[in-house]
Every structure is written in C-alpha cells, then in structure tokens.
C-alpha cells in the first residue's frame, strides 16, 4: 500500500503555480488547470475493479479521450483521473476539478470517458483511474497515450490499422504482435465486435464463447444444434464489448496507444444498412430503430471516442440525438486522417435478396433506349407470362415460386424464358408424363425479345445473399446500377448521405497534408472474378463482383467520388472488412491511369476471406452443386490475380488467407505500408505465454508523393506494379 501523498509529493499544486503559463519553466506542472489537491488515502491495486482495463482515443494536438469502466455493484461510483508525463506519475498534469473527479454512472454501465484538454502536442502521457471506495483508492492499470503533433510539425507519422476481431473460438495474436510496435496511434476500421453468439456460417463453435445474460432481449436465430443469438438489447451489446475487452492482448494495445475507431456492420448487424439487418434475406422487414440505438449507445459508451468539440467537458455525456461518428484528425504536415461512416446512411443493396430470378428488370426497349444496343448478356424473355401460351406457365410458375418462398406478385409481366424452363423442368420431374407441361421450345425462344432479369444479375436462389450482396454478375450489374443511378438521381448509391459526402469532399479538398488518409470501411478497389476460362457449367462462365456490400455495389458513386479524389491528389484509402490483405488502386472508369492507392488489411482474428468464401460456396444450395466451385474458392487469390483473364490488373497484391494488421509510416516523401501477417491456422492458438514462437510475416509497400503508383520492397529494392503486364518491374 502506498500513500497517495507519496505520488503527489513532488507535484502538489498551489494557487500560485496555477497561475503560471502552461509552457512555463516548471516541468512538474504540465497543464496547470484549476484543481484541488486530492485527499490523502490508501492506494491499492484496483485492476479487479477495472475488468476492461483502460483505453484512450481520438488524439488531437491538445486533447485526448480517456476511458475506463468500473465494476462494483449497481450504484454510481466515484472515480478520479490522473494524468502525468511519466509512468511513475511524478510529473503530473493538474486537471480541472470536473475531470479529476468523475462518476462512473450506472446508466452508462459504469463506463467513464474524460476528454482531457490543454495538453501539449505530440507528447506521450500516462493516465490511470482511481476508484474511490471508502478510504481506499483502487488504482487501474496505467495507460499510455500520445497527443497528435501540431499541424505545422514536419514529422513522420507511424500508426497501425486493424479490423474484424471475432472473439469466438479465436485468439488475438494480432494484438500480441501489435502491442510491441512503436506507434503514435492505431485505427480501428470496424467489426470491433460481432453481434452474434456463434453464427455457424462463419463463427467457431468451439473455444472461447460469448453468451447473453438477457436472452429474451436478443434475436434468436438458427435452429437445433446451430441455434444462436444476435444482440438486440442494450444489455446484449454492452455484454459484447465487456467480453471482447476482457481479452488481455486487446487490453495491452489499448493501454499502449490511443485508438481512432469507426464502425462497420457488425457493431450493429451483419451487412446492415441504416437500422436494417439482413439475417432473413428479405423474408421480412428487419428495420429496428431501437436496436440500432442500443448498438450505437454501447459503442459510444465503450469506445474512447470524442463526444464532439462543442460539447462541454461532460464525462457522463449521453449519446447526442444527432450523433455522427465521421470525423477527421490532423497529424502534423503529412497526415490528415479522414474517418467515414459507410453504414448509417447507405441505401439497401441494389438487388433484393428475395428477388424472383425470372423477373425482368431491364427490357429490350429500355436497354436500346439507354445503351443503343443490347448487351451480350441480355437474355430472352416472354413479354407477359399471364397471356403467353394461354397462361399455361403463369400458374405453374406462381405455385412453384410461392413454394420456394418467392413473392408470387413478382411472377407477372416479363419473365425470363430460361427461368420458366428451369422451373417447369423441375416441376415436371415430379409429374406423370401426361400431366407434364411442355418446355418453351428453342425455336420460340429464338424469336423472343432480350433483356436483363434478376437471374442475369446473378440471382439464383430464393432469399439468399448470393446474387444479391455477393457474387453478382459484373457486366449486367454495372449496367443495371448505372441505369438505377440515373433514374434515382444517385439515391440508389448514396453511401455516405448528402451531409457526410459534402463534409468528406470538403475536408479532403481543404486538407494541406501530404497524405489524406481515408479510413474507409470496405473495399474501394474493384474485386471481380472472371470464371469464363474455368471448367464449370456454362451459366457460371461470367465475370462476377465478389461483394456488392462493398464499393463494388456502388460503382457509380465510387466513380463520382474518385473523380474528385484523384483531382485532390495524395489520397490513400486504408481499408478493412474483407479479412484479406490487398494492395492496389481504384481507378476512374475509362481512364485507369487516374487512380488512388488503397491498402487493405487482414482481419485481427475473423475467418480469412478465403475460408469465408469456401464455406459460403459450400453452404449455398446452387453453388455447392457446381463441380469445382469450392476448389475455385480455395484458389481465390490466383483467380483474382489471373494474368489470363486480366480481370483485376489494378490489384498488385492479394493474400486472402491470413490475419494481422498494417503499419503505415508517412513522411513528406512517401507513405510506407507494412503488412504484418499471421498465418490463418495460428488463430486457434493462444500465444500469450509463448509470444516468441508466434511467426509474423512482413511485406512492405509504398507510394510516393505526387504519384499514385504502388511499389513493393523486393529484398531491398523498390519495384513498381505495372498493371499492363501485372508484374513488379
Ligand atoms: Fe468483419
């Protein structure tokens, strides 16, 4: 037990000292703001009262947000905050009384957030929280943080970024490694939590787990052995943060560096848009505003994020009604970090999960009017299913569609002949020969008009994500998206919402920094696969967009933004979400030389993209039946980087089977991205006690000021990616 006065002996502030200027001669008083000397009391190790330890975030030249959570019953609890420039707390920062003594409020799950202002720029600070209980002060672990350098400082900036940290059955070896880095801060690009307690489609069913106390408040999903819950109540979401933040490796990272976080989908719900979830793939409306509010509140309580520059210094601040999380940070002359929110304002995915594959969305007249010609992938359709062939197909189709879970109301008007014949053939299989319905003969099909139906966009099965959010046919999707964009005056791809978008572009445009780093949640660079050369059924010999939940689902808005960003120059996107490491560029349609560089970082722990893709294919009723499909998924990096199909020449590096993080070092000349890779198999092993045995691979890339080229460090020489040959030269 140490007496508090021992800590304070050197730094007891007097009224006289308080009047001294902040940068005055006394090194012991770093930030003399009014504060009373703390009373003497016994100090004791309080780590048991701080089961989530401490964290800091949103560093700015003069301020940083400090966070802790105290656990001791249901009452509001007294907490004191201490900040110093040394880990021993001999050089203490005098805090304003309103900050030095705060309450851990029950209504905020006893989370405490304090925004400390008036700090020196580019300076390391240490902080701790003291839970005052009776005569004893229980001290948290010591956190280290660092303010941002002054805007005019010509300094290198070094930070890491991470994303996707599924906790269930997986270990945070990534954080074990990251904690050893020398960094100014780290960025979290989302999926800090996963809202489900073990979704068998992508989460482990063994090892460490998450369970909800408030099961009644959660959403029950799955059946039998694969039943699980998704968070819905505030209690559920808080419990997720508490559990995730109980991890010692994650705690170590929070204790070492300030974090700048945005959210992606899983902080609320998988593949969400606004307040709408996608578990039921369009079987019902999943909009749930209360659930979204609960998710946001827990995030706000548990993440060390700023509560707004205009807000009063209110450690117990509640979630403001106009809560927005997009925000920017300046780190000296060279880095301007612009963090977006690509989940809260975006529209629904373009192709509904419940869409009836046969429904024609672009008919021949529309296509010719808009494109002056029919695209190659336009397919024959009957003009009116109700009257075609005296309506014999209408009743068969409606019945079959309803049985398969489609909306029979979609089975009207123009319907794909291919789908009619597929369904009729299926129905005929169960019927005696004399009751079978004849297929539409090829001769009739040859004379039909051609258009694009949902099936031609990739929709193959009922109420599924394939062909809606994933694996859409690129060539038809891009046509459809462009026409919808025009028709809705951009609303169909309004990813950011008008207010955020103009803030985003204004911020980028107004930035004087060498590097405008965009903290971007999901892949900006196009990621298509071209399956035409592979030995698979004819129907799949197409180019597919991997993920319409990412920017490939918004190609027109992407192009519009890129036009501005290319013009501004020096913009680099850092990205998470896809659980893979990629380096590449996103270029303008029509002029791929106009582009911006993107570095995509792998998941902290969530199943790597290759694994996810393989299980998605294996789990889809249609794709699993395609011979060779799982093998193709297993070879995804070769498919993405194929020099035969040249489908992604802008993609310079693909590693879809690893975990890890990326370290960025940015100066006035270059921005270096070092991808730190941990093999996928190692996620099952806890290396906390054997960290020397953890293998960490490293691959260095860079881009230079005034260019948008990518270079790789090839044993000491920088080689440039040449998209035309798809080689490093
Ligand atoms: Fe994720």
XYZ file of C-alpha atoms and ligand atoms in Angstrom:
730
model
C 0.000 0.000 0.000
C 1.290 3.373 -0.968
C 0.142 6.658 0.406
C -1.285 8.928 -2.193
C 0.798 11.768 -0.830
C 3.890 9.859 -1.984
C 2.662 10.202 -5.520
C 1.786 13.794 -5.042
C 4.713 14.985 -3.032
C 6.528 16.499 -5.969
C 3.502 17.918 -7.652
C 1.105 19.371 -5.117
C -0.188 22.383 -6.911
C -0.732 25.668 -5.158
C -2.773 28.645 -6.216
C 0.420 30.379 -7.283
C 1.505 27.560 -9.540
C -1.881 27.509 -11.168
C -1.374 30.989 -12.494
C 1.808 30.000 -14.317
C 1.568 29.625 -18.092
C 1.244 26.075 -19.388
C 4.600 26.129 -21.120
C 6.339 27.887 -18.249
C 9.572 26.869 -16.594
C 8.179 24.396 -14.093
C 8.499 20.963 -15.688
C 6.482 19.313 -12.984
C 3.265 21.100 -13.703
C 2.395 20.231 -17.199
C -1.042 21.649 -17.505
C -1.959 23.881 -14.640
C -5.717 23.978 -14.691
C -7.685 24.607 -11.505
C -7.808 21.546 -9.309
C -7.959 20.730 -5.647
C -5.297 18.588 -4.095
C -6.678 15.102 -3.696
C -7.309 13.932 -0.161
C -4.886 11.513 1.364
C -5.988 7.937 1.200
C -4.672 4.453 0.958
C -3.965 3.321 -2.584
C -4.306 -0.283 -3.636
C -4.170 -2.325 -6.815
C -7.604 -1.979 -8.330
C -7.280 -3.993 -11.512
C -10.061 -6.297 -10.318
C -12.415 -3.305 -10.331
C -11.393 -2.446 -13.894
C -12.014 -5.736 -15.712
C -11.807 -3.978 -19.092
C -8.741 -2.016 -18.024
C -8.297 1.454 -19.587
C -8.173 2.941 -23.059
C -7.611 6.234 -24.810
C -8.665 7.621 -28.144
C -9.233 10.428 -30.595
C -5.869 12.140 -30.033
C -5.613 15.746 -31.137
C -2.769 18.219 -30.639
C -4.236 19.471 -27.366
C -6.535 16.721 -26.195
C -7.243 13.037 -25.850
C -10.174 11.000 -24.570
C -9.510 8.642 -21.663
C -11.730 5.694 -20.900
C -12.273 3.173 -18.117
C -15.044 1.033 -16.753
C -15.503 0.322 -13.083
C -17.286 -2.790 -11.923
C -18.604 -2.873 -8.366
C -22.341 -3.217 -7.912
C -25.208 -1.156 -9.193
C -24.587 2.278 -7.683
C -22.882 5.249 -9.311
C -19.207 5.089 -8.336
C -16.603 7.760 -7.527
C -13.607 7.800 -9.796
C -10.560 10.020 -10.038
C -8.458 10.527 -13.108
C -4.722 11.060 -13.057
C -2.559 12.131 -15.966
C 1.227 12.516 -15.975
C 4.091 12.787 -18.402
C 5.868 9.845 -16.783
C 4.733 6.332 -15.995
C 5.573 6.800 -12.312
C 3.240 9.792 -12.089
C 5.832 12.111 -10.598
C 5.211 14.751 -13.300
C 1.506 15.084 -13.036
C -0.861 17.112 -15.132
C -3.227 19.102 -12.979
C -6.730 18.507 -14.251
C -9.788 20.617 -13.974
C -11.780 19.573 -10.912
C -14.664 18.478 -13.126
C -12.369 15.992 -14.828
C -10.213 14.881 -11.964
C -13.219 13.620 -10.036
C -15.951 11.961 -12.002
C -18.734 9.453 -11.540
C -18.927 6.064 -13.184
C -22.636 6.157 -13.835
C -24.817 3.073 -13.643
C -26.826 4.402 -16.569
C -23.688 4.167 -18.700
C -22.783 0.705 -17.484
C -20.145 2.369 -15.284
C -18.122 3.452 -18.275
C -16.167 6.677 -17.724
C -14.976 8.904 -20.516
C -12.925 12.001 -19.934
C -11.723 14.363 -22.611
C -8.542 15.947 -21.298
C -7.766 19.277 -22.955
C -4.942 21.751 -22.794
C -2.274 19.099 -23.366
C 0.957 19.608 -25.292
C 1.083 18.435 -28.893
C 2.983 15.312 -29.931
C 3.536 14.309 -26.310
C 3.316 10.971 -24.544
C 1.101 10.971 -21.464
C 0.350 8.341 -18.893
C -3.013 8.038 -17.212
C -4.829 5.932 -14.686
C -8.141 5.865 -12.924
C -8.667 5.581 -9.184
C -11.891 4.041 -7.917
C -12.591 5.650 -4.568
C -14.201 3.263 -2.155
C -14.305 4.329 1.474
C -10.824 5.430 2.499
C -9.109 3.464 -0.202
C -8.311 4.374 -3.763
C -8.200 1.374 -6.076
C -5.883 2.142 -8.969
C -6.362 0.893 -12.512
C -3.513 -0.201 -14.693
C -1.521 2.648 -16.227
C -2.357 3.596 -19.779
C -0.006 5.331 -22.166
C -1.291 7.686 -24.799
C 0.024 10.321 -27.169
C -1.387 13.568 -28.452
C -1.226 14.423 -32.138
C 1.657 16.594 -33.304
C 0.911 20.242 -34.040
C -0.476 20.880 -37.507
C 2.667 22.693 -38.613
C 5.047 19.988 -37.336
C 7.144 18.349 -40.062
C 7.167 14.887 -38.502
C 6.849 11.298 -39.637
C 3.620 9.682 -38.504
C 3.509 5.989 -37.699
C 0.304 4.149 -36.985
C -1.304 0.744 -37.413
C -4.750 -0.185 -38.581
C -6.898 -3.193 -37.835
C -10.401 -4.531 -38.369
C -12.610 -7.563 -37.739
C -11.912 -9.160 -34.389
C -14.298 -12.058 -33.986
C -13.760 -13.289 -30.422
C -15.463 -16.650 -30.534
C -13.012 -19.539 -30.593
C -10.240 -17.237 -31.838
C -7.261 -15.600 -30.198
C -5.972 -12.077 -30.599
C -2.393 -12.948 -31.527
C -2.549 -9.997 -33.878
C -2.772 -7.708 -30.874
C 0.014 -9.561 -29.109
C 2.242 -8.560 -32.016
C 0.802 -5.090 -32.460
C 1.422 -4.166 -28.819
C 5.158 -4.471 -29.491
C 5.148 -1.874 -32.273
C 6.231 1.708 -31.859
C 3.200 3.687 -32.895
C 1.627 7.089 -32.494
C -1.875 5.561 -32.523
C -3.930 2.810 -34.107
C -7.018 2.940 -36.255
C -9.914 0.511 -35.962
C -11.882 0.246 -39.183
C -14.796 -1.681 -37.758
C -16.124 -5.063 -36.694
C -14.696 -4.402 -33.241
C -17.420 -6.742 -32.019
C -19.535 -9.312 -33.808
C -23.151 -9.147 -32.791
C -23.826 -12.901 -32.944
C -23.008 -15.547 -30.335
C -21.808 -18.177 -32.807
C -23.290 -17.963 -36.293
C -22.214 -21.346 -37.713
C -21.932 -19.877 -41.213
C -18.738 -18.070 -40.201
C -18.045 -18.330 -36.472
C -16.384 -21.107 -34.498
C -18.470 -23.370 -32.327
C -15.599 -24.305 -30.035
C -13.230 -22.455 -27.766
C -13.943 -19.203 -26.063
C -17.502 -18.014 -26.375
C -19.941 -15.200 -25.879
C -23.340 -15.632 -24.209
C -26.057 -13.121 -23.460
C -27.497 -12.722 -19.972
C -30.521 -11.024 -21.491
C -31.526 -13.805 -23.879
C -35.090 -12.547 -24.019
C -33.806 -9.245 -25.364
C -31.738 -10.883 -28.112
C -32.770 -12.146 -31.540
C -32.950 -15.946 -31.711
C -31.533 -17.260 -34.973
C -30.775 -20.689 -36.424
C -32.305 -23.925 -35.256
C -31.420 -27.005 -33.273
C -27.683 -27.523 -32.923
C -26.936 -24.365 -34.839
C -29.174 -22.052 -32.804
C -27.542 -18.791 -31.765
C -28.431 -15.254 -30.764
C -27.847 -11.828 -32.212
C -27.630 -8.810 -29.924
C -30.672 -6.605 -29.808
C -30.935 -5.020 -26.360
C -28.548 -2.500 -24.863
C -27.590 -5.185 -22.334
C -26.632 -7.541 -25.191
C -24.412 -5.007 -26.937
C -22.756 -3.904 -23.695
C -22.063 -7.502 -22.821
C -20.279 -7.957 -26.147
C -17.975 -5.011 -25.506
C -17.310 -6.194 -21.955
C -16.435 -9.663 -23.184
C -14.279 -8.569 -26.110
C -12.483 -6.006 -23.976
C -11.708 -8.694 -21.378
C -9.008 -10.002 -23.726
C -5.551 -9.337 -22.276
C -3.899 -8.720 -25.661
C -6.521 -6.218 -26.713
C -6.200 -4.525 -23.319
C -2.455 -4.281 -23.751
C -2.890 -2.477 -27.072
C -5.424 -0.081 -25.581
C -3.070 0.567 -22.678
C -0.273 1.342 -25.138
C -1.772 3.558 -27.864
C -4.750 5.810 -28.445
C -7.325 4.403 -30.853
C -9.297 6.122 -33.592
C -12.310 3.995 -34.415
C -15.157 3.910 -36.842
C -17.715 1.151 -37.105
C -18.619 -1.219 -39.872
C -21.630 -3.512 -39.947
C -21.096 -5.932 -37.048
C -21.090 -3.211 -34.396
C -24.791 -3.337 -35.237
C -25.685 -6.193 -37.590
C -24.164 -8.152 -40.476
C -24.346 -6.384 -43.862
C -26.567 -3.747 -42.305
C -27.733 -0.505 -43.870
C -29.003 2.196 -41.509
C -31.159 0.469 -38.911
C -31.894 -2.544 -41.104
C -30.429 -6.026 -40.653
C -30.184 -8.738 -43.293
C -30.486 -12.050 -41.392
C -33.731 -13.038 -43.060
C -32.712 -12.128 -46.588
C -35.847 -10.180 -47.378
C -38.315 -12.614 -45.830
C -39.403 -9.746 -43.607
C -38.653 -6.123 -42.844
C -35.704 -6.093 -40.442
C -35.651 -2.382 -39.717
C -35.271 -1.902 -35.969
C -34.520 1.638 -34.861
C -34.396 0.736 -31.163
C -31.819 -1.946 -31.867
C -29.666 0.491 -33.835
C -29.888 2.974 -30.959
C -28.822 0.318 -28.462
C -25.858 -0.663 -30.640
C -24.800 2.961 -31.064
C -25.116 3.717 -27.389
C -22.982 0.761 -26.324
C -20.357 1.760 -28.909
C -20.397 5.316 -27.640
C -20.070 4.179 -24.023
C -17.321 1.644 -24.582
C -15.169 3.275 -27.247
C -12.832 6.111 -26.281
C -14.347 8.381 -28.895
C -14.742 12.103 -28.667
C -18.150 13.486 -27.872
C -17.757 16.488 -30.080
C -15.621 19.579 -29.916
C -18.566 21.719 -28.951
C -19.693 19.511 -26.112
C -18.986 20.630 -22.602
C -16.470 18.632 -20.647
C -19.033 16.121 -19.533
C -17.634 12.717 -18.653
C -21.162 11.393 -18.266
C -22.267 12.711 -21.637
C -25.141 10.838 -23.205
C -25.395 9.887 -26.815
C -26.440 13.050 -28.633
C -29.504 12.797 -30.844
C -27.573 13.983 -33.871
C -24.731 11.585 -33.086
C -22.356 11.310 -36.017
C -19.115 9.414 -35.993
C -17.461 10.607 -39.198
C -14.637 12.915 -38.206
C -11.084 13.875 -39.122
C -7.702 14.203 -37.438
C -4.611 16.126 -38.444
C -1.183 14.735 -37.513
C 1.348 17.394 -38.436
C 2.053 18.358 -42.024
C 1.875 14.922 -43.537
C -1.151 13.000 -42.345
C -4.779 14.018 -42.385
C -6.900 11.056 -41.331
C -10.479 11.222 -42.554
C -12.764 8.632 -40.964
C -16.067 7.900 -42.652
C -19.258 6.121 -41.605
C -20.392 3.962 -44.514
C -23.148 2.123 -42.659
C -25.523 4.633 -41.143
C -26.791 6.430 -44.231
C -26.459 3.946 -47.080
C -29.395 2.552 -49.023
C -30.394 -1.098 -49.333
C -28.391 -3.339 -51.642
C -29.433 -2.933 -55.247
C -30.657 -6.491 -55.771
C -33.167 -7.662 -53.175
C -32.281 -10.993 -51.549
C -35.861 -12.110 -52.135
C -35.963 -11.152 -55.808
C -37.601 -13.718 -58.093
C -34.811 -14.694 -60.533
C -37.124 -14.690 -63.542
C -38.342 -11.116 -63.152
C -37.044 -8.894 -65.939
C -35.689 -5.594 -64.607
C -34.446 -4.106 -67.883
C -36.406 -4.953 -71.010
C -35.288 -4.664 -74.613
C -36.872 -1.252 -75.141
C -35.162 0.247 -72.094
C -31.794 -1.254 -72.941
C -31.843 0.005 -76.506
C -33.054 3.401 -75.435
C -30.284 3.732 -72.860
C -27.415 1.828 -74.449
C -28.361 1.980 -78.131
C -27.744 -1.769 -78.312
C -28.472 -4.969 -76.466
C -25.662 -6.123 -74.190
C -24.263 -9.564 -74.837
C -25.732 -10.945 -71.647
C -29.299 -9.858 -72.442
C -31.456 -12.962 -72.417
C -34.807 -13.916 -73.958
C -37.987 -13.337 -72.035
C -41.725 -13.787 -72.517
C -43.491 -10.480 -72.766
C -46.412 -11.294 -70.495
C -46.445 -14.501 -68.508
C -50.216 -14.187 -67.879
C -51.094 -14.374 -71.555
C -48.105 -16.197 -73.020
C -49.139 -19.593 -74.372
C -52.623 -19.047 -72.979
C -51.211 -18.593 -69.495
C -50.133 -22.215 -69.002
C -46.822 -21.145 -67.466
C -48.247 -18.486 -65.183
C -49.993 -20.870 -62.819
C -47.093 -23.378 -62.741
C -44.620 -20.589 -62.006
C -46.671 -18.846 -59.355
C -47.218 -22.082 -57.481
C -43.559 -23.097 -57.708
C -42.394 -19.605 -56.793
C -44.593 -19.487 -53.722
C -43.453 -22.932 -52.640
C -39.829 -21.775 -52.950
C -40.510 -18.713 -50.819
C -40.725 -16.028 -53.502
C -43.369 -13.385 -53.662
C -45.882 -14.595 -56.273
C -46.586 -10.936 -57.064
C -43.133 -10.851 -58.726
C -44.281 -13.508 -61.193
C -46.085 -11.167 -63.549
C -45.270 -9.406 -66.791
C -41.926 -10.040 -68.417
C -40.272 -13.258 -67.231
C -37.005 -14.871 -68.289
C -37.583 -17.824 -70.628
C -34.591 -19.610 -69.126
C -36.112 -19.439 -65.648
C -39.509 -20.567 -66.915
C -37.976 -23.644 -68.485
C -35.836 -24.384 -65.429
C -38.835 -24.243 -63.113
C -41.092 -26.181 -65.472
C -38.445 -28.889 -65.873
C -38.202 -29.143 -62.093
C -41.967 -29.374 -61.676
C -42.238 -31.953 -64.471
C -39.820 -34.244 -62.678
C -42.459 -34.999 -60.076
C -45.339 -35.452 -62.529
C -46.538 -38.358 -64.683
C -45.779 -37.807 -68.340
C -49.332 -36.983 -69.393
C -49.560 -34.186 -66.848
C -46.248 -32.543 -67.680
C -46.126 -29.034 -69.069
C -44.112 -28.691 -72.289
C -40.974 -26.566 -72.127
C -40.869 -23.435 -74.265
C -39.226 -24.718 -77.451
C -35.893 -23.273 -78.588
C -37.483 -22.071 -81.830
C -39.867 -19.854 -79.852
C -37.100 -18.616 -77.590
C -35.004 -17.601 -80.597
C -37.607 -15.018 -81.576
C -38.129 -13.519 -78.129
C -37.068 -10.068 -77.047
C -33.994 -9.923 -74.843
C -33.434 -8.167 -71.575
C -31.906 -8.490 -68.120
C -33.705 -10.432 -65.416
C -32.540 -10.941 -61.821
C -31.129 -14.311 -62.863
C -28.880 -12.493 -65.320
C -27.642 -10.343 -62.442
C -26.646 -13.495 -60.578
C -29.770 -14.238 -58.543
C -30.147 -17.988 -58.478
C -31.989 -18.955 -55.326
C -34.712 -17.709 -53.047
C -33.973 -15.433 -50.118
C -30.231 -15.736 -50.244
C -27.319 -13.351 -50.278
C -25.697 -14.896 -53.363
C -26.612 -12.824 -56.390
C -27.804 -10.026 -54.139
C -24.979 -9.000 -51.787
C -22.331 -11.411 -53.065
C -21.323 -12.729 -56.472
C -23.398 -10.563 -58.718
C -22.721 -10.780 -62.458
C -20.429 -7.824 -63.051
C -21.333 -6.826 -66.599
C -25.092 -6.827 -66.099
C -24.871 -5.456 -62.553
C -22.863 -2.479 -63.748
C -25.436 -1.732 -66.458
C -28.313 -2.090 -64.028
C -26.574 0.011 -61.373
C -25.855 2.799 -63.876
C -29.464 2.972 -65.024
C -30.818 2.863 -61.491
C -28.360 5.590 -60.525
C -29.608 7.798 -63.304
C -33.227 7.041 -62.579
C -32.929 7.754 -58.838
C -30.590 10.728 -59.316
C -27.893 8.966 -57.327
C -30.064 7.853 -54.402
C -29.531 4.159 -55.238
C -25.829 4.508 -54.342
C -25.878 7.277 -51.757
C -23.394 5.507 -49.473
C -22.456 8.456 -47.289
C -25.595 10.530 -47.305
C -25.502 14.090 -48.644
C -24.239 15.743 -45.472
C -21.352 13.345 -44.874
C -20.392 13.338 -48.529
C -20.016 17.082 -48.743
C -18.137 17.113 -45.429
C -15.885 14.335 -46.778
C -15.072 16.079 -50.040
C -14.675 19.500 -48.404
C -12.337 18.026 -45.799
C -10.251 16.258 -48.425
C -10.197 19.315 -50.642
C -9.311 21.690 -47.826
C -6.533 19.498 -46.458
C -2.993 20.791 -46.679
C -1.457 17.487 -45.573
C 0.856 15.486 -47.818
C -1.298 12.396 -47.300
C -5.035 12.443 -46.954
C -5.637 9.035 -45.439
C -9.199 7.808 -45.839
C -10.268 5.470 -43.033
C -12.577 3.512 -45.309
C -14.640 0.593 -44.027
C -14.891 -1.666 -47.078
C -13.007 -2.359 -50.285
C -12.792 0.529 -52.713
C -10.784 -1.237 -55.399
C -12.853 -3.406 -57.725
C -12.653 -7.097 -56.870
C -14.082 -9.207 -59.645
C -13.569 -12.808 -60.648
C -13.775 -13.961 -64.250
C -14.838 -17.582 -64.419
C -15.012 -17.907 -68.234
C -11.833 -19.981 -68.615
C -12.618 -22.459 -65.860
C -14.199 -25.897 -66.251
C -17.601 -25.064 -64.802
C -21.170 -25.058 -66.174
C -21.860 -22.519 -68.943
C -24.182 -20.490 -66.719
C -21.240 -19.566 -64.460
C -18.825 -18.578 -67.184
C -19.201 -14.924 -66.321
C -17.410 -12.095 -64.578
C -18.691 -11.678 -61.031
C -18.360 -8.894 -58.492
C -17.251 -10.548 -55.270
C -19.077 -8.242 -52.906
C -21.890 -5.803 -53.611
C -21.973 -4.911 -49.916
C -18.648 -3.111 -50.525
C -17.891 -0.325 -53.034
C -18.410 -2.710 -55.976
C -22.097 -2.405 -55.098
C -21.845 1.361 -55.662
C -19.781 1.695 -58.853
C -21.281 4.992 -59.980
C -20.903 6.803 -56.681
C -17.392 5.408 -56.415
C -16.543 6.824 -59.799
C -18.036 10.190 -58.912
C -16.016 10.375 -55.677
C -12.861 9.162 -57.375
C -13.063 11.970 -59.919
C -12.769 14.452 -57.076
C -10.229 12.492 -55.029
C -7.895 11.991 -57.994
C -8.062 15.707 -58.636
C -7.216 16.488 -54.995
C -4.223 14.123 -55.035
C -2.364 12.441 -52.186
C -5.413 10.450 -51.106
C -4.724 6.920 -49.844
C -7.504 4.614 -48.660
C -6.892 2.257 -45.738
C -9.493 -0.445 -45.513
C -10.684 -3.470 -43.549
C -13.833 -5.584 -43.727
C -12.854 -8.254 -46.214
C -10.472 -10.243 -43.981
C -7.651 -10.184 -46.518
C -4.550 -8.212 -47.393
C -4.729 -6.400 -50.709
C -2.675 -3.630 -52.274
C -3.986 -1.939 -55.372
C -5.611 1.083 -56.882
C -9.154 2.193 -57.567
C -9.257 3.930 -60.936
C -11.705 6.045 -62.854
C -13.942 4.334 -65.372
C -12.492 4.986 -68.770
C -9.136 6.253 -67.535
C -7.477 3.789 -65.181
C -4.353 5.969 -65.005
C -6.403 8.292 -62.818
C -6.499 6.378 -59.595
C -5.921 6.351 -55.878
C -3.941 3.847 -53.849
C -5.640 1.523 -51.400
C -4.101 -0.772 -48.799
C -6.472 -3.371 -47.381
C -5.580 -5.002 -44.070
C -6.453 -8.534 -42.940
C -8.700 -9.376 -40.006
C -7.393 -9.380 -36.454
C -8.994 -12.786 -35.934
C -12.142 -13.257 -38.041
C -12.149 -16.082 -40.582
C -9.982 -15.075 -43.551
C -11.756 -14.224 -46.798
C -10.695 -17.474 -48.460
C -12.224 -19.503 -45.632
C -15.413 -17.420 -45.656
C -15.769 -17.804 -49.394
C -15.262 -21.552 -49.288
C -17.922 -22.007 -46.633
C -20.266 -19.624 -48.446
C -19.982 -21.665 -51.616
C -20.333 -24.946 -49.731
C -23.388 -23.622 -47.912
C -25.250 -22.284 -50.943
C -27.771 -24.738 -52.414
C -26.934 -23.809 -56.007
C -23.185 -23.126 -55.835
C -22.415 -26.208 -53.747
C -23.768 -28.335 -56.588
C -21.381 -26.768 -59.108
C -18.425 -29.075 -59.609
C -15.141 -27.361 -58.814
C -16.720 -24.340 -57.135
C -15.161 -24.949 -53.721
C -11.776 -25.507 -55.357
C -12.100 -22.229 -57.197
C -12.893 -20.507 -53.923
C -9.824 -22.110 -52.353
C -7.702 -20.646 -55.146
C -9.277 -17.207 -54.875
C -6.016 -15.251 -54.964
C -4.999 -16.879 -58.253
C -8.444 -16.190 -59.680
C -8.294 -12.543 -58.582
C -4.788 -12.009 -59.942
C -5.129 -14.115 -63.086
C -2.998 -12.805 -65.937
C -5.160 -14.800 -68.322
C -8.453 -13.064 -67.553
C -6.797 -9.765 -66.544
C -9.907 -9.043 -64.535
C -8.148 -7.032 -61.801
C -4.949 -5.617 -63.299
C -5.020 -2.865 -60.654
C -4.614 -5.456 -57.903
C -0.909 -5.637 -57.042
C -1.043 -7.971 -54.073
C -3.609 -10.451 -52.755
C -3.346 -12.564 -49.640
C -6.781 -13.822 -48.641
C -5.666 -16.389 -46.119
C -4.048 -14.605 -43.193
C -4.637 -12.445 -40.134
C -2.766 -9.407 -38.968
C -2.532 -5.643 -39.288
C -0.858 -2.948 -41.346
C 1.626 -0.336 -40.120
C 1.692 2.946 -42.014
C 4.640 5.296 -41.880
C 4.056 8.570 -43.665
C 6.506 11.387 -44.326
C 6.762 14.286 -46.746
C 8.134 11.986 -49.447
C 6.499 8.601 -49.113
C 3.850 6.538 -47.435
C 5.030 3.059 -46.493
C 2.529 0.307 -45.687
C 3.923 -2.726 -43.937
C 1.555 -5.676 -43.892
C 2.127 -7.808 -40.818
C 0.838 -11.275 -41.491
C -0.029 -14.090 -39.117
C -0.961 -17.428 -40.652
C -4.630 -18.384 -40.580
C -4.007 -21.578 -38.592
C -2.423 -19.669 -35.705
C -5.687 -18.000 -34.726
C -6.689 -21.182 -32.883
C -3.651 -21.000 -30.602
C -3.185 -18.597 -27.719
C 0.392 -17.360 -27.961
C 0.199 -15.059 -24.927
C 2.663 -17.145 -22.968
C 4.789 -18.159 -25.947
C 4.879 -14.977 -27.987
C 8.429 -15.689 -29.151
C 7.025 -18.627 -31.107
C 4.478 -16.557 -32.978
C 5.585 -16.122 -36.576
C 4.882 -12.733 -38.082
C 5.442 -12.259 -41.789
C 6.029 -8.844 -43.257
C 5.568 -7.311 -46.671
C 6.384 -3.675 -47.384
C 4.703 -1.468 -49.950
C 4.949 2.222 -50.572
C 3.583 5.034 -52.642
C 5.356 8.294 -53.422
C 4.259 11.883 -53.113
C 2.776 13.203 -56.330
C 2.097 9.720 -57.758
C -0.467 7.028 -57.312
C 1.777 4.066 -58.011
C 2.441 1.130 -55.704
C 5.915 -0.207 -55.022
C 6.910 -3.385 -53.247
C 10.080 -3.868 -51.252
C 11.760 -6.715 -53.099
C 14.733 -7.614 -50.891
C 15.816 -4.022 -50.534
C 14.825 -2.658 -53.962
C 11.557 -0.953 -54.637
C 9.720 -2.381 -57.646
C 6.688 -0.713 -59.196
C 3.447 -2.501 -60.033
C 2.846 -2.445 -63.751
C -0.842 -3.067 -64.359
C -0.411 -3.658 -68.095
C 1.802 -6.693 -67.540
C 0.593 -7.408 -63.993
C 4.186 -7.591 -62.851
C 6.509 -5.795 -60.429
C 9.110 -4.031 -62.528
Fe -15.561 -8.482 -40.482
